[in-house]
Coordinates of C-alpha atoms in Angstrom, one line a residue:
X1 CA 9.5 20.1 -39.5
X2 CA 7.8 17.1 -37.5
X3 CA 8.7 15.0 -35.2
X4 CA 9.2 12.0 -37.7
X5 CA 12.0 14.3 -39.8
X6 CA 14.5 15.1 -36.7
X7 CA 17.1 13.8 -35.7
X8 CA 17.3 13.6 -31.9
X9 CA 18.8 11.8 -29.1
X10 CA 18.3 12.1 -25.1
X11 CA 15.7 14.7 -25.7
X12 CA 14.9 17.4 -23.1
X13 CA 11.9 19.9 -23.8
X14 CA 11.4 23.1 -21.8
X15 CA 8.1 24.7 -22.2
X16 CA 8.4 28.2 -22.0
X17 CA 5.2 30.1 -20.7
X18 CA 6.5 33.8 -21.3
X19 CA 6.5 32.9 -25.1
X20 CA 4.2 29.9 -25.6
X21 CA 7.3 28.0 -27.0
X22 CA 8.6 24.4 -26.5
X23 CA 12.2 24.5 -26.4
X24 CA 13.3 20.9 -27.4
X25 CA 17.2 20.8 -27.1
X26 CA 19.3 17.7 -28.4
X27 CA 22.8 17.3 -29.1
X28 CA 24.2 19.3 -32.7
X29 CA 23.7 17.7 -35.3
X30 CA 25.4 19.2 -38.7
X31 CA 22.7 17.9 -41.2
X32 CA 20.0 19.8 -39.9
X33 CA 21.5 22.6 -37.8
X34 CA 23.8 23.2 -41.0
X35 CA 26.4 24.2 -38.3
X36 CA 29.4 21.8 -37.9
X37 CA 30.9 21.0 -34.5
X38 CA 30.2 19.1 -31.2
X39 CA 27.4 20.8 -28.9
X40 CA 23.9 21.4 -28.5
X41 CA 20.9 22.7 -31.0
X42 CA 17.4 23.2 -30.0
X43 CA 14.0 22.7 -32.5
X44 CA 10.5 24.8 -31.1
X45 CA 7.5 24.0 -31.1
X46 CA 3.9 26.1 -30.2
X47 CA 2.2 23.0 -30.3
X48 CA 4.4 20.3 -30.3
X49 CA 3.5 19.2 -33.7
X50 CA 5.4 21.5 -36.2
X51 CA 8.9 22.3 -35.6
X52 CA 11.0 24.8 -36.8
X53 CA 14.8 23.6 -38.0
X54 CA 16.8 23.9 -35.2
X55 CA 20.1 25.9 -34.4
X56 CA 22.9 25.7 -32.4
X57 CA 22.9 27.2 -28.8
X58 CA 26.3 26.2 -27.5
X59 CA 29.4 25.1 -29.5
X60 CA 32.7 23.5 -27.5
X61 CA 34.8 24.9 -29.8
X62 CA 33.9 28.5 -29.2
X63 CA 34.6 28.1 -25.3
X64 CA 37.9 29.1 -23.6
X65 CA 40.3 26.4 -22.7
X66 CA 37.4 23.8 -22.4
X67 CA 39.0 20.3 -21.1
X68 CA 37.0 18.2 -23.1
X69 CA 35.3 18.8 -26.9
X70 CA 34.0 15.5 -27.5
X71 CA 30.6 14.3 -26.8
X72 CA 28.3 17.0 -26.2
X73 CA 25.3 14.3 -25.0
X74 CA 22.2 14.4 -23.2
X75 CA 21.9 18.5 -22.7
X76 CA 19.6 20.0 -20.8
X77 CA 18.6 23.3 -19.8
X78 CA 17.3 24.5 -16.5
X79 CA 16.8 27.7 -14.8
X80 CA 18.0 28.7 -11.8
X81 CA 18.2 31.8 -10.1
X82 CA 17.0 34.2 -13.1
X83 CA 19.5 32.4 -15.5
X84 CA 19.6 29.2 -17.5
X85 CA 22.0 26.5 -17.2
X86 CA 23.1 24.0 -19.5
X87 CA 23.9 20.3 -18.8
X88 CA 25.7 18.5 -21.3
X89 CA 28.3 16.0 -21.0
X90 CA 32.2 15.5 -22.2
X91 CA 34.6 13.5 -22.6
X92 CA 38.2 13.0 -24.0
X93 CA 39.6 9.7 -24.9
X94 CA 43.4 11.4 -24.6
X95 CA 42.6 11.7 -20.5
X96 CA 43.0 8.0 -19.6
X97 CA 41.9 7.3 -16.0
X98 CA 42.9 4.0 -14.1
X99 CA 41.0 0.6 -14.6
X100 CA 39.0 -0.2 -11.4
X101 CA 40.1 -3.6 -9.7
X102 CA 37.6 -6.2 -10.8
X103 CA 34.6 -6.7 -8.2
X104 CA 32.8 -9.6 -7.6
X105 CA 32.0 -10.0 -11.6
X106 CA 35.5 -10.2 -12.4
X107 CA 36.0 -7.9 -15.5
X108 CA 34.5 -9.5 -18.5
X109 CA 36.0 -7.6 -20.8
X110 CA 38.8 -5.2 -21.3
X111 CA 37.5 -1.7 -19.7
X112 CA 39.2 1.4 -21.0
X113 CA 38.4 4.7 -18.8
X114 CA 39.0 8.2 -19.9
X115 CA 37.8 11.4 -18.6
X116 CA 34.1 12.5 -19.0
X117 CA 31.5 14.2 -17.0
X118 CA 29.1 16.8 -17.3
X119 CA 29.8 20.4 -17.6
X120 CA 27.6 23.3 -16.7
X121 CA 27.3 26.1 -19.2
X122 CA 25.4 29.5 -18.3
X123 CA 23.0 32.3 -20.3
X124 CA 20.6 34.4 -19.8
X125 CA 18.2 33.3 -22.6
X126 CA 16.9 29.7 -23.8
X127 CA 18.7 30.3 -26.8
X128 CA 21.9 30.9 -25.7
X129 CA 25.0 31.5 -26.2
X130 CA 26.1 29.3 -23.8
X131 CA 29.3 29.9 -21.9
X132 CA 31.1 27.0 -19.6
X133 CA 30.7 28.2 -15.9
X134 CA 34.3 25.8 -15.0
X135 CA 36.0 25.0 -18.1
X136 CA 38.8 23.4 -16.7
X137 CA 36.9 20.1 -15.3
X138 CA 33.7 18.3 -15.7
X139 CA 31.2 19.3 -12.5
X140 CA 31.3 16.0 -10.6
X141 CA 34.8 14.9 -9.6
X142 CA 36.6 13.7 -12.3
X143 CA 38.1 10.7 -11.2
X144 CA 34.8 8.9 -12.1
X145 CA 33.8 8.0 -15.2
X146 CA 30.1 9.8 -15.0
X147 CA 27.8 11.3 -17.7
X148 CA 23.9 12.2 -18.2
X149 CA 24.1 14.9 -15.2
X150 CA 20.7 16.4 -14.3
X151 CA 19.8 18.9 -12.3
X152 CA 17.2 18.4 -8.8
X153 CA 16.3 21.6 -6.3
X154 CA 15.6 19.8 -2.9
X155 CA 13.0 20.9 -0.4
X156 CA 15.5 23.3 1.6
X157 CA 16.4 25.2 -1.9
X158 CA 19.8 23.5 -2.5
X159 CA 20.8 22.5 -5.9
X160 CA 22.2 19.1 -6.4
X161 CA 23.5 17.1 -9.3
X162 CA 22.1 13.5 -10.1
X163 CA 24.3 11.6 -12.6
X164 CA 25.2 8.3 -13.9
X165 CA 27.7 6.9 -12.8
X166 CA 29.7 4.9 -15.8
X167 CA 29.4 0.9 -16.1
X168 CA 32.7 1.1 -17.9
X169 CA 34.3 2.1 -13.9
X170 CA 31.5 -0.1 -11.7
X171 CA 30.0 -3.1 -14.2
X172 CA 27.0 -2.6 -12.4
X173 CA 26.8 1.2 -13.1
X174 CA 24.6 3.6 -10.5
X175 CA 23.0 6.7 -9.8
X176 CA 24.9 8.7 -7.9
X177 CA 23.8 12.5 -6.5
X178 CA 26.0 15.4 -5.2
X179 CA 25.5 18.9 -4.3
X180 CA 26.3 21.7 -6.4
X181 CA 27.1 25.4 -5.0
X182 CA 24.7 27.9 -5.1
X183 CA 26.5 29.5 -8.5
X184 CA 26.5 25.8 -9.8
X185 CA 30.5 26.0 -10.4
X186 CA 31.3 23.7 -7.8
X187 CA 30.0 20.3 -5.8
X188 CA 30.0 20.4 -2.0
X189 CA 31.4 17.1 -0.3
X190 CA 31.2 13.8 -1.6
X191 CA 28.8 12.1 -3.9
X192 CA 26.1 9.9 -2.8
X193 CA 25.2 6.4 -3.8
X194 CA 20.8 6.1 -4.5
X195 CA 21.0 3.2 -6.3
X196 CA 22.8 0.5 -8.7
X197 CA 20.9 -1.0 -11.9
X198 CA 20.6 -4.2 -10.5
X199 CA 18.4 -3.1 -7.9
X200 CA 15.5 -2.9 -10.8
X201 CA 14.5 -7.1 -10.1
X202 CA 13.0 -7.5 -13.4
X203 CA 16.2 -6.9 -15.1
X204 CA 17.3 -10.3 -16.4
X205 CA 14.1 -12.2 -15.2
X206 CA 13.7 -13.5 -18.6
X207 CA 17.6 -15.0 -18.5
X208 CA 17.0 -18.9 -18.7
X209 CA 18.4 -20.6 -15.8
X210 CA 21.8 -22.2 -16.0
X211 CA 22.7 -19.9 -18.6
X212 CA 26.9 -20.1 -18.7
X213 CA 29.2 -17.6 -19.3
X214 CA 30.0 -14.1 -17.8
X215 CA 27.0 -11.5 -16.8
X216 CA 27.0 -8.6 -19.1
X217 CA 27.2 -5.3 -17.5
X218 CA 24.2 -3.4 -15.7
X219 CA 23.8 0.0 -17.0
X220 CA 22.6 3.2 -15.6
X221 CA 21.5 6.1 -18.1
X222 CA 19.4 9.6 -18.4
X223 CA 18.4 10.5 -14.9
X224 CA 15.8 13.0 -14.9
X225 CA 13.8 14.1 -11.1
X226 CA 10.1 14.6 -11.3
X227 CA 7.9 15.9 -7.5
X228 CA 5.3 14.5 -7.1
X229 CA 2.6 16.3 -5.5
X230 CA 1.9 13.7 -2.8
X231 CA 5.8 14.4 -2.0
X232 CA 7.5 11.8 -3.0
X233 CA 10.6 12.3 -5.7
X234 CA 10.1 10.0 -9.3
X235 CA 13.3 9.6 -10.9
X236 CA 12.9 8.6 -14.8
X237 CA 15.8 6.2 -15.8
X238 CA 16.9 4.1 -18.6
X239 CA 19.3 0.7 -19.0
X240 CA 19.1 -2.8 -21.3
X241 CA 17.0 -5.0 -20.3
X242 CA 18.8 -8.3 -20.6
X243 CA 16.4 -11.4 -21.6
X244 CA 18.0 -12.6 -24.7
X245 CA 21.0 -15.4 -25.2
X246 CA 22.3 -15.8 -28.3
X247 CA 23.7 -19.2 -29.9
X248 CA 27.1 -17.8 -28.5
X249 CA 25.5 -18.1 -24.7
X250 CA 26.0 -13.9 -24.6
X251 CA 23.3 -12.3 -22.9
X252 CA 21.7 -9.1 -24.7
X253 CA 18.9 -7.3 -24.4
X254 CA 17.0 -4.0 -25.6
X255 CA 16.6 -0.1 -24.4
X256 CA 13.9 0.7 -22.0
X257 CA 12.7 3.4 -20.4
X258 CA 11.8 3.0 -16.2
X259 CA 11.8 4.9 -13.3
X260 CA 12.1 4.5 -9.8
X261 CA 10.4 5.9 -6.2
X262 CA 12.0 8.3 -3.5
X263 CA 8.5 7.5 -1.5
X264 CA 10.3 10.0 1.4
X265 CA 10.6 12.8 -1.4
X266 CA 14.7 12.8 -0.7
X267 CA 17.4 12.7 -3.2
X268 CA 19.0 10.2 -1.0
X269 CA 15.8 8.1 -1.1
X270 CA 15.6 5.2 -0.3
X271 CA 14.8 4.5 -4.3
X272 CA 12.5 2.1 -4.9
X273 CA 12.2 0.4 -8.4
X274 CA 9.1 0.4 -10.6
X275 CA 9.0 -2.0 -14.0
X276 CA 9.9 -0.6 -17.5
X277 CA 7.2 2.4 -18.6
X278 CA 8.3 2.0 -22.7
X279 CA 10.1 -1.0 -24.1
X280 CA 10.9 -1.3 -28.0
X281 CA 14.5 -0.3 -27.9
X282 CA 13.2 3.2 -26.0
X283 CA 14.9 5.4 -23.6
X284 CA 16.3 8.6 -22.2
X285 CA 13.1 10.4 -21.7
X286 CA 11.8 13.1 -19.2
X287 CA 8.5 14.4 -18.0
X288 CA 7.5 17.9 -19.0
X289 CA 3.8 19.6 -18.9
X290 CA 2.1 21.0 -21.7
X291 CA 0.8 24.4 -21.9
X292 CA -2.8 22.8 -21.5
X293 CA -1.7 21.0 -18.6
X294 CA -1.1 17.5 -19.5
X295 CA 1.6 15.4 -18.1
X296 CA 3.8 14.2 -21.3
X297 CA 7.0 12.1 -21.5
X298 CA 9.3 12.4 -24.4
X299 CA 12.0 10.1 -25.1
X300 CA 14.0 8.7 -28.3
X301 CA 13.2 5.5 -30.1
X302 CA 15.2 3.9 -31.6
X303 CA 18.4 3.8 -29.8
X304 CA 20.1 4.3 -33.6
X305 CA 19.1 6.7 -35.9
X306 CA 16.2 8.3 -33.0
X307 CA 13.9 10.1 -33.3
X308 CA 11.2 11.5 -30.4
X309 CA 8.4 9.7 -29.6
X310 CA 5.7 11.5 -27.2
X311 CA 3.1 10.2 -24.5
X312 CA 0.6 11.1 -22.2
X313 CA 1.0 10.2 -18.8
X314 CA -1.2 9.6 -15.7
X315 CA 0.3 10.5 -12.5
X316 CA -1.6 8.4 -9.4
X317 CA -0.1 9.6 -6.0
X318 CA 3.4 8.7 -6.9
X319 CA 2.7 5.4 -9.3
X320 CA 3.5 6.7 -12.7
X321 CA 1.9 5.1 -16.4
X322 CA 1.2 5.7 -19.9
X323 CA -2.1 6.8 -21.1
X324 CA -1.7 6.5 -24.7
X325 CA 1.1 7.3 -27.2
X326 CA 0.4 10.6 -29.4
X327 CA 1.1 9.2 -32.3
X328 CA -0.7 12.4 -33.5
X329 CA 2.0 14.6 -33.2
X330 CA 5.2 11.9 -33.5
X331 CA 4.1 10.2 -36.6
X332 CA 4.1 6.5 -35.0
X333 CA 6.7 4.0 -36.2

């Protein structure tokens, strides 16, 4: 299989240097995995060009009083501590939670809440089985509406979850970052704001003036942390950039792919915004190195019917850019 003939979305690629192999995971997909069911499937890859078809590598409905089997998006795996953890998030429309009080939008439009957040699943191989460290409650607190978790090691060794925070709860959604125990089963203290999508100023810079009508929401999406090794922290990001009215007055916009700047190196930043890397209805990428070194994004394109799209990147200090696309190995479109 190529690149071109998968179905993927929110991809995350581990490259394995015991085996060679490029572990691409994605969420299950029944048409190609052949296996029904909400989870997560993985393709590899010795060169990043041919595939083979994927299979499943964590299924909800084989876990133990899980609270949630809906979903299953934006997995990734990490490893931590001689094991690998899963990411994925839930979510279960039968778990309402309340409607927030409108801010200083107003609410637009009616908002309806329900449980979801990112669980944490655990094995002791890349290709599973997974099992759900907590399965009675997504990782961050589940009073927020919250999805995309990622995980980020800081300088002192202590592992933290960086999530998005819903635009469904907040309008203007945000990144939000907590810390995990050492086990990864539970979060120590509270979360902690980094930053809010309308920090990024070039979202909406297109909007005419004296457009009328309500502002459309501000979203926050696919988190993913990236050292630099001048020490400061990138953080790869994704939202809709809004510079198109329609003859209704609504605002819309397409999927991009940004990132942002912890110049200090800390979670906690401050974050400072950098403009879009990929536009083109693009998004939900991460950084990974090749076996040969090279600094490569992946990321899906488009937002329906995706597929993964691959680039080289340049890395200067902590500025961030794409060489070229490799159209080579994803096929172009």
């Amino acid at each position: 299989m190529r690149l071109p003939d998968m179905p993927l979305h929110d991809p995350f690629v581990v490259a394995d240097e015991e085996t060679r192999t490029y572990h691409l995971y994605t969420s299950n997909d029944p048409s190609v995995s052949g296996v029904e069911g909400t989870g997560t499937m993985v393709y590899r890859s010795h060169d990043l060009r041919d595939w083979t078809p994927p299979v499943p590598v964590f299924l909800t409905a084989e876990q133990k009083n899980l609270w949630a089997t809906d979903g299953g998006w934006a997995p990734e795996v990490h490893k931590w501590a001689g094991r690998y953890y899963l990411f994925t998030t839930l979510h279960d429309e039968s778990q309402p939670l309340p409607v927030p009080p409108p801010n200083r939008w107003g609410t637009p439009f009616p908002l309806k809440n329900h449980l979801r957040g990112t669980i944490t699943a655990v094995s002791d191989s890349l290709l599973g089985p997974f099992t759900v460290v907590a399965p009675e409650r997504p990782t961050p607190p589940p009073h927020l509406m919250t999805l995309d978790g990622t995980l980020h090691v800081d300088r002192d060794g202590r592992p933290w979850m960086v999530y998005a925070h819903e635009w469904l709860q907040t309008i203007d959604g945000t990144m939000e970052a907590i810390r995990l125990a050492p086990d990864l089963t539970e979060t120590i203290g509270d979360p902690v704001f980094l930053f809010k999508a309308s920090d990024a100023p070039w979202l909406g810079e297109q909007i005419p003036a004296g457009v009328p009508g309500r502002l459309p929401p501000y979203i926050t999406d696919g988190p993913q942390l990236y050292p630099t090794p001048d020490g400061s922290l990138l953080m790869l990001w994704s939202t809709y950039e809004k510079n198109l009215v329609g003859p209704d007055g609504n605002i819309s916009g397409g999927y991009v792919q940004t990132y942002a700047v912890s110049e200090s190196g800390d979670v906690r930043g401050p974050w400072l915004q950098r403009r879009p890397l990929v536009r083109d209805d693009s998004g939900h990428g991460m950084l990974f190195r090749t076996f040969e070194g090279r600094l490569t994004m992946i990321l899906h394109r488009p937002f329906e019917n995706a597929r993964g799209k691959l680039y080289e990147m340049e890395l200067n200090g902590h500025e961030l850019r794409v060489v070229r696309r490799c159209t080579d190995l994803d096929g172009g479109g």
